[in-house]
Coordinates of N, CA and C in Angstrom, one line a residue:
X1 N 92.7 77.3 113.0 CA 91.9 78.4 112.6 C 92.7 79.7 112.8
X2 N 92.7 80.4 111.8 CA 93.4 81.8 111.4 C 93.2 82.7 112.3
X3 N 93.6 83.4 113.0 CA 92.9 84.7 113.6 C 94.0 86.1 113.6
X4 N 93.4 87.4 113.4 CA 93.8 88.2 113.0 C 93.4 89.5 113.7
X5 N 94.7 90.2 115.0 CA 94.5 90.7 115.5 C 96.0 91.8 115.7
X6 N 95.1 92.9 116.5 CA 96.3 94.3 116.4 C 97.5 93.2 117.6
X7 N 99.2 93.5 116.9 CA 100.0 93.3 117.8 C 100.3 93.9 118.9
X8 N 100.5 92.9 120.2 CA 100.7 93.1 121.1 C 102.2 93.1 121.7
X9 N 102.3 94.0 122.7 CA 103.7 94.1 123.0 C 104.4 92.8 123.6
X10 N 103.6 91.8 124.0 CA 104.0 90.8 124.4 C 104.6 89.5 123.0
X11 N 104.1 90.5 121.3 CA 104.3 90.2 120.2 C 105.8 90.1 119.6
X12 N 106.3 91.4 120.0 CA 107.5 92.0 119.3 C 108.5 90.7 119.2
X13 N 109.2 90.0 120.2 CA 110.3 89.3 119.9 C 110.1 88.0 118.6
X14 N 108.8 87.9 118.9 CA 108.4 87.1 117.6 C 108.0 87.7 116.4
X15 N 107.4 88.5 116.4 CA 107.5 89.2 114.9 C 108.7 89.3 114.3
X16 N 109.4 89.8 115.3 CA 110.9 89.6 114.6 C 111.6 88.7 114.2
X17 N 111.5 87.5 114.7 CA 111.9 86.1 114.2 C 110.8 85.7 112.9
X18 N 109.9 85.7 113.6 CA 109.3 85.2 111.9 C 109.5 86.2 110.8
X19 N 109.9 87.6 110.8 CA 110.2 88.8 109.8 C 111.5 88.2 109.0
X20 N 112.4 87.6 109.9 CA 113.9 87.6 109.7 C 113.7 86.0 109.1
X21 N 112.8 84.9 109.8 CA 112.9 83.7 108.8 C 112.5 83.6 107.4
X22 N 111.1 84.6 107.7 CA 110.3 85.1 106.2 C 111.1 85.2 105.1
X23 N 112.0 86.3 105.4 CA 113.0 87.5 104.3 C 114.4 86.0 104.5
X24 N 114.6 85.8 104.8 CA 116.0 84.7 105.2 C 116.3 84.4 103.5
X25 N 117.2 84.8 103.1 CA 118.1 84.1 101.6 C 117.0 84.6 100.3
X26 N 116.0 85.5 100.7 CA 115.5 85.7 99.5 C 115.8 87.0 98.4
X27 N 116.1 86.9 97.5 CA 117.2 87.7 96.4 C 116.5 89.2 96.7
X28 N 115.5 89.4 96.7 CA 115.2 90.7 97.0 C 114.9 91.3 98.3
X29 N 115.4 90.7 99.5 CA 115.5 90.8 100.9 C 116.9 91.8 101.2
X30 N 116.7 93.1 101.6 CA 117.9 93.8 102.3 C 118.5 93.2 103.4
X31 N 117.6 91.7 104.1 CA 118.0 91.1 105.4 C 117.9 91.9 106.8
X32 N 117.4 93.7 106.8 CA 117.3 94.6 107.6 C 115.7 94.3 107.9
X33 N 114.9 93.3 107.2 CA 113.2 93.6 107.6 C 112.9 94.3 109.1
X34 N 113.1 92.8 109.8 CA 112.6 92.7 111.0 C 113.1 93.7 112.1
X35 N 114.6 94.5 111.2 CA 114.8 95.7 112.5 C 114.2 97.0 112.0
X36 N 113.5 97.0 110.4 CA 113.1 97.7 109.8 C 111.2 98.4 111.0
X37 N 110.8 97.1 111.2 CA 109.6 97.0 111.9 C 109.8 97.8 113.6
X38 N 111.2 97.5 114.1 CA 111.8 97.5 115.5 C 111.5 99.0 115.3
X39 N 112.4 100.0 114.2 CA 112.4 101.2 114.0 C 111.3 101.8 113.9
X40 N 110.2 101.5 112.8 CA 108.9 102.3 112.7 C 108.1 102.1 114.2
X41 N 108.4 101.3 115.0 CA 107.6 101.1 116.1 C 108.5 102.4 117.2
X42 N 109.4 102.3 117.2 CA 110.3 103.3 118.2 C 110.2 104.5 117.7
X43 N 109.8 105.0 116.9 CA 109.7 106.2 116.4 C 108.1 106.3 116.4
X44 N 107.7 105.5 116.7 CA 105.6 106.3 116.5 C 105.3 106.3 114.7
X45 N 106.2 105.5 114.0 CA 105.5 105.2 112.5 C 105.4 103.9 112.3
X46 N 104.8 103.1 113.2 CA 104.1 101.7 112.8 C 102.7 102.1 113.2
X47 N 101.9 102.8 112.3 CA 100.5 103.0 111.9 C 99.7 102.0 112.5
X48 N 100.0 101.2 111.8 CA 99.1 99.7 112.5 C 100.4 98.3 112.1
X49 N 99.9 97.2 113.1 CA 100.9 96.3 112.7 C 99.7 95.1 113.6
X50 N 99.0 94.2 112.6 CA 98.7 93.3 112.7 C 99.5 92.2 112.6
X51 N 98.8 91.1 113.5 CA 99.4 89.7 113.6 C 98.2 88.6 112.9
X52 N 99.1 87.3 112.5 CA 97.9 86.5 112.4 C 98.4 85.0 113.4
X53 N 97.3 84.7 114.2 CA 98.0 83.7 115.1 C 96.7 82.3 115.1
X54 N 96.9 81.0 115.0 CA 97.2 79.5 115.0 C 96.8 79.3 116.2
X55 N 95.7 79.5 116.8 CA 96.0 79.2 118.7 C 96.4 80.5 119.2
X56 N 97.6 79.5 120.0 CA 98.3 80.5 120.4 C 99.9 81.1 119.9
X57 N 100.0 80.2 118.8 CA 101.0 80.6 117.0 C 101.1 82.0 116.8
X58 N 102.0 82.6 117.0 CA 101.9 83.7 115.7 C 102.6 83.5 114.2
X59 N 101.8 83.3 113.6 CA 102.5 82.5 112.3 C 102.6 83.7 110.9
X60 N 102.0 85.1 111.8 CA 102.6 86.1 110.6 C 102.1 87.6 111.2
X61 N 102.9 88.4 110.4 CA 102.9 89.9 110.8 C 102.6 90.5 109.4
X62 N 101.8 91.9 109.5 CA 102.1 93.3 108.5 C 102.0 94.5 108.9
X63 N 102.7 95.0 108.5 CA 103.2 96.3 109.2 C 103.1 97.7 108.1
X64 N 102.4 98.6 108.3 CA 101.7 100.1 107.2 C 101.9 100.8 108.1
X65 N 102.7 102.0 107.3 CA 103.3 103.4 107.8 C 102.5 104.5 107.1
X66 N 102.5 105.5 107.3 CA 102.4 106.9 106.9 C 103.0 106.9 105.1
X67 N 102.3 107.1 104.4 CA 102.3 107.4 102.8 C 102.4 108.8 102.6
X68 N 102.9 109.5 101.9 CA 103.0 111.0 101.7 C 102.9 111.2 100.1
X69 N 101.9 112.1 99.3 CA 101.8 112.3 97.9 C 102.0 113.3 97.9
X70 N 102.5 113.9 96.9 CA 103.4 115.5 96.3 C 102.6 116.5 96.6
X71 N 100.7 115.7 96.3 CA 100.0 117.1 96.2 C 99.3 117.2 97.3
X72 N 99.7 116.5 98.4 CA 99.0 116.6 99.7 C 97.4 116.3 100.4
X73 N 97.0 115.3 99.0 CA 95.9 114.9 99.2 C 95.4 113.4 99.3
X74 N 95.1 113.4 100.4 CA 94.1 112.1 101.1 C 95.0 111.5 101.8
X75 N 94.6 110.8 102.5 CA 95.4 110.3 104.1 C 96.3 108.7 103.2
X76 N 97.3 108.4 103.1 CA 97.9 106.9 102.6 C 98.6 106.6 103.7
X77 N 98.4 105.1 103.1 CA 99.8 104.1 103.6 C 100.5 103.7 102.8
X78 N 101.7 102.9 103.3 CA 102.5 101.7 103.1 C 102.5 100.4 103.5
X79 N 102.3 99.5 102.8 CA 102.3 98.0 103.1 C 103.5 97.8 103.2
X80 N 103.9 96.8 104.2 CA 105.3 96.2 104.4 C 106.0 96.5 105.4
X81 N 107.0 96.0 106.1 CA 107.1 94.7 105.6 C 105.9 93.8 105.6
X82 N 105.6 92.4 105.0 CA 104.7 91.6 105.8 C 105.5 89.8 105.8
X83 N 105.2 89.6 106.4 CA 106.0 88.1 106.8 C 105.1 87.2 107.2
X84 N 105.0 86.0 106.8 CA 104.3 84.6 107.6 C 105.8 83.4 107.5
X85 N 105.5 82.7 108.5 CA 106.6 81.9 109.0 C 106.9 80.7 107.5
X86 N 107.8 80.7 107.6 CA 108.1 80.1 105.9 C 107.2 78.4 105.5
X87 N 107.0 77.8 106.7 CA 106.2 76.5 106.4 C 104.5 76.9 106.6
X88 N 104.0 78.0 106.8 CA 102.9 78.4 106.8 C 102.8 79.2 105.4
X89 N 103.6 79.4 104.9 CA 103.5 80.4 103.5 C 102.9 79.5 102.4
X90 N 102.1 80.2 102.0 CA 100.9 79.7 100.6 C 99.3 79.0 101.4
X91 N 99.2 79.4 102.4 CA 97.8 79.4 103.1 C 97.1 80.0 102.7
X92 N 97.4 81.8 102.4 CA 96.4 82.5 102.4 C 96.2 83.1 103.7
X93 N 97.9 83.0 104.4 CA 97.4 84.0 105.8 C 97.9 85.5 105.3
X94 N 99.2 86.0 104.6 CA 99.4 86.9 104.3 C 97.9 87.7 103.1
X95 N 97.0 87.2 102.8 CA 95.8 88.1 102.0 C 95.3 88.1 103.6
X96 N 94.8 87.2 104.2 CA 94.0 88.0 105.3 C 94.3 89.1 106.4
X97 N 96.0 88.7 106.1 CA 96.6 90.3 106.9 C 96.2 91.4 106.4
X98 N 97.0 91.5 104.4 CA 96.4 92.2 103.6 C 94.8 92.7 104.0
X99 N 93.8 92.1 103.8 CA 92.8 92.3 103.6 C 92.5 92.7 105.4
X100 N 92.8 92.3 106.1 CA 92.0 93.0 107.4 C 93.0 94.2 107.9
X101 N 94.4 94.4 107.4 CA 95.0 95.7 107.7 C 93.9 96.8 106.3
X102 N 93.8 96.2 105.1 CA 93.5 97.5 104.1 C 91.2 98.0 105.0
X103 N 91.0 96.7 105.6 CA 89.9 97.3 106.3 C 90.1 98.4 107.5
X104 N 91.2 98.0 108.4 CA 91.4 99.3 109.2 C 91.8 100.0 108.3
X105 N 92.6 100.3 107.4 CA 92.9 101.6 106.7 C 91.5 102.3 106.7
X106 N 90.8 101.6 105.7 CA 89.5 102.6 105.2 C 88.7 102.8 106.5
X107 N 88.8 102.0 107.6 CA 88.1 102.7 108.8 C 88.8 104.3 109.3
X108 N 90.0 104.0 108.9 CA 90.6 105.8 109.0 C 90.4 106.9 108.6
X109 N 89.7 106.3 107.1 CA 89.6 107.1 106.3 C 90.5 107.4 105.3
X110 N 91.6 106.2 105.5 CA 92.5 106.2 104.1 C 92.0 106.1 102.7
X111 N 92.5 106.8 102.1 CA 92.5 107.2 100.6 C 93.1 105.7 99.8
X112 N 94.0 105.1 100.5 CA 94.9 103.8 99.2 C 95.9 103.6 100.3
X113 N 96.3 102.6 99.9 CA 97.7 102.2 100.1 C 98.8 102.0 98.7
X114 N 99.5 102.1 99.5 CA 101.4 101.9 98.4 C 102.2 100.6 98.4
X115 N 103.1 99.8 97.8 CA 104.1 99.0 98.2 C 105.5 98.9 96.9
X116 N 106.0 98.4 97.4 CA 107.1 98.1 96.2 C 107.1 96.5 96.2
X117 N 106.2 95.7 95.7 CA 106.6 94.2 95.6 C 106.4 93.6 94.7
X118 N 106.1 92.2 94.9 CA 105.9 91.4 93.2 C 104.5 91.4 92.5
X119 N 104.4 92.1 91.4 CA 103.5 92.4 91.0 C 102.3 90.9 90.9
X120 N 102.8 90.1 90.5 CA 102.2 88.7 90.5 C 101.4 88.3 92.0
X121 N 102.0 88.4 93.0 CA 101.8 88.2 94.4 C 100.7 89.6 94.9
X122 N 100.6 90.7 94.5 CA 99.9 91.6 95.1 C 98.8 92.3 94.1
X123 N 98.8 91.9 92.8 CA 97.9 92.0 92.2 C 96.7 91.1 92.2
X124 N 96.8 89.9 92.9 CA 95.8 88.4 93.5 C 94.9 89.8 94.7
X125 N 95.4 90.9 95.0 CA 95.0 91.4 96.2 C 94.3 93.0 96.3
X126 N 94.1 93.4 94.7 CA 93.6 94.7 94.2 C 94.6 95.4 93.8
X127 N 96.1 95.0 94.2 CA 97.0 96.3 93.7 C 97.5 96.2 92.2
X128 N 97.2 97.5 92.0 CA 97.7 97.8 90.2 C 99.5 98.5 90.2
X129 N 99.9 98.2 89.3 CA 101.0 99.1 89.2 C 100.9 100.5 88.6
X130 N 101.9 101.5 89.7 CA 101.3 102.5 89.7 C 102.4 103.3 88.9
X131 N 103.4 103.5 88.0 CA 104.8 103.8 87.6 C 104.2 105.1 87.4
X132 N 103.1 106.1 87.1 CA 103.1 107.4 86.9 C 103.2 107.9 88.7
X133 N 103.1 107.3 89.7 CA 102.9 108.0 90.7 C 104.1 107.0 91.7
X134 N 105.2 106.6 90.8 CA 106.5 105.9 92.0 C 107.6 107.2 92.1
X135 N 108.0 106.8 93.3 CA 109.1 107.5 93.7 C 110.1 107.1 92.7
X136 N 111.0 108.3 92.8 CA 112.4 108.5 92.2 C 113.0 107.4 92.6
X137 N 113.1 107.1 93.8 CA 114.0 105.7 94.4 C 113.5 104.4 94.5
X138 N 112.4 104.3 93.5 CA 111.6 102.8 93.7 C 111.8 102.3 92.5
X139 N 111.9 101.4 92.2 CA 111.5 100.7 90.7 C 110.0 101.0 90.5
X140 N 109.9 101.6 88.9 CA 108.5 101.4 88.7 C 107.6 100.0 88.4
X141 N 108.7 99.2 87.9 CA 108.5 98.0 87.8 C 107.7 97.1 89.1
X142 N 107.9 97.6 89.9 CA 107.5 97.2 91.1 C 106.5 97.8 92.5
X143 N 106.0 99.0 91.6 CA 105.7 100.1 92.5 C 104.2 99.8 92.4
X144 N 103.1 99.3 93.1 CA 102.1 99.4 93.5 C 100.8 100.2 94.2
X145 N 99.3 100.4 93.9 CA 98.7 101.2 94.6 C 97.4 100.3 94.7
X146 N 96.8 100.4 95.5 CA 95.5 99.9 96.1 C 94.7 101.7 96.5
X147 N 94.0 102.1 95.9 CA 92.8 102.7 96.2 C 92.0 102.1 97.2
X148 N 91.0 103.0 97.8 CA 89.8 102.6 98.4 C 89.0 103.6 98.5
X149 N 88.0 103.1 97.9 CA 86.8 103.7 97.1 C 86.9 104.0 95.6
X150 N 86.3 105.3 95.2 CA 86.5 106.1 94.6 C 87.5 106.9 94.3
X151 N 89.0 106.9 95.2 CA 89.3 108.1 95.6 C 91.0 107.9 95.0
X152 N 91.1 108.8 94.1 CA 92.3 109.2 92.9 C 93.5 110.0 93.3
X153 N 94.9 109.0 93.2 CA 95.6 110.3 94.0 C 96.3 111.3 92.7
X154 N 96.9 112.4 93.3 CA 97.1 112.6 92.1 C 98.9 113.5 92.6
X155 N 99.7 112.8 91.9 CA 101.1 113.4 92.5 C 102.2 111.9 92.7
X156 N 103.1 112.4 93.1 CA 104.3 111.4 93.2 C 104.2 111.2 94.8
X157 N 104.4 109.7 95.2 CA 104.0 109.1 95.9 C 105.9 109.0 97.0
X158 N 105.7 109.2 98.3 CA 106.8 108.8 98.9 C 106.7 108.5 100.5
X159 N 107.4 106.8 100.7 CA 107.7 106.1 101.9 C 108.3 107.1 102.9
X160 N 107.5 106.2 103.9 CA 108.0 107.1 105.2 C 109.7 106.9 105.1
X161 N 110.2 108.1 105.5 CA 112.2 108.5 105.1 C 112.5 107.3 106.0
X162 N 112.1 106.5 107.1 CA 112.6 105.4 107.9 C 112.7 104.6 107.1
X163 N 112.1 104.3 105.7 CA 112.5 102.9 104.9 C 114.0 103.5 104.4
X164 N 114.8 104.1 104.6 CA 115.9 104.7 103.5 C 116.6 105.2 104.8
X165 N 116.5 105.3 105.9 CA 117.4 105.2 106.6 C 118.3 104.1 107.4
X166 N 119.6 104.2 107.5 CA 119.8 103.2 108.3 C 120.2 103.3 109.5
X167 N 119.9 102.1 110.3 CA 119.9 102.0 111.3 C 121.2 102.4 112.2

């Protein structure tokens, strides 16, 4: 049985392994995930970062930062990275991260979330493609938004500057 809870520091060295097995050889992987997650945590921009754990398994992570829109309106995130251990992938543990990280969002009072991924894969999960509102440095092709509620953003959309920095 699935269970889905905020990560614990006693978490970290495994998130990382399963982040880095997840992304391992796949064509759109920078291969930087898992230190990607190390950084938004050391800096105070891992917003929230749920796990999902098998027992006592951690068999997946997702991790949402700070979102920023041009015209300064409504609180966002960013989805991503998110990883489940590669022989547990196609369960349906990565939608329940999805879906119980986008419920803490709207307990914040988030306006939407953001991502850049496969439209096929995150559209199964509310996200529309959003190409009037992607960053300069994203593919529109790939640029995603999840609302929640009612609530319209209106402006160009940009990741916390840690996804574009390097380490």
């Amino acid at each position: 049985m699935i269970s889905i809870r905020a990560e614990q520091t006693h978490d970290q060295s495994a998130i990382w392994e399963i982040t880095k097995a997840a992304f391992a050889e796949k064509a759109y992987s920078g291969g930087d995930e898992q230190d990607l997650i190390d950084k938004f945590r050391s800096i105070g921009a891992l917003s929230l970062s749920l796990v999902a754990t098998d027992g006592d398994c951690l068999v997946g992570q997702v991790s949402f930062t700070p979102a920023a829109i041009s015209s300064d309106i409504g609180i966002w995130y960013a989805l991503g990275p998110i990883a489940v251990v590669p022989e547990r992938q196609g369960e349906g543990i990565g939608g329940l991260l999805i879906e119980s990280g986008l419920n803490s969002l709207q307990e914040r009072g988030a306006w939407g979330c953001i991502l850049t991924g496969d439209p096929r894969y995150y559209s199964r999960h509310g996200f529309g493609l959003a190409p009037e509102h992607c960053p300069s440095n994203e593919p529109e092709k790939n640029f995603m938004l999840r609302t929640i509620g009612d609530k319209k953003p209106t402006g160009v959309f940009s990741f916390h500057k840690a996804f574009y920095e390097s380490s």
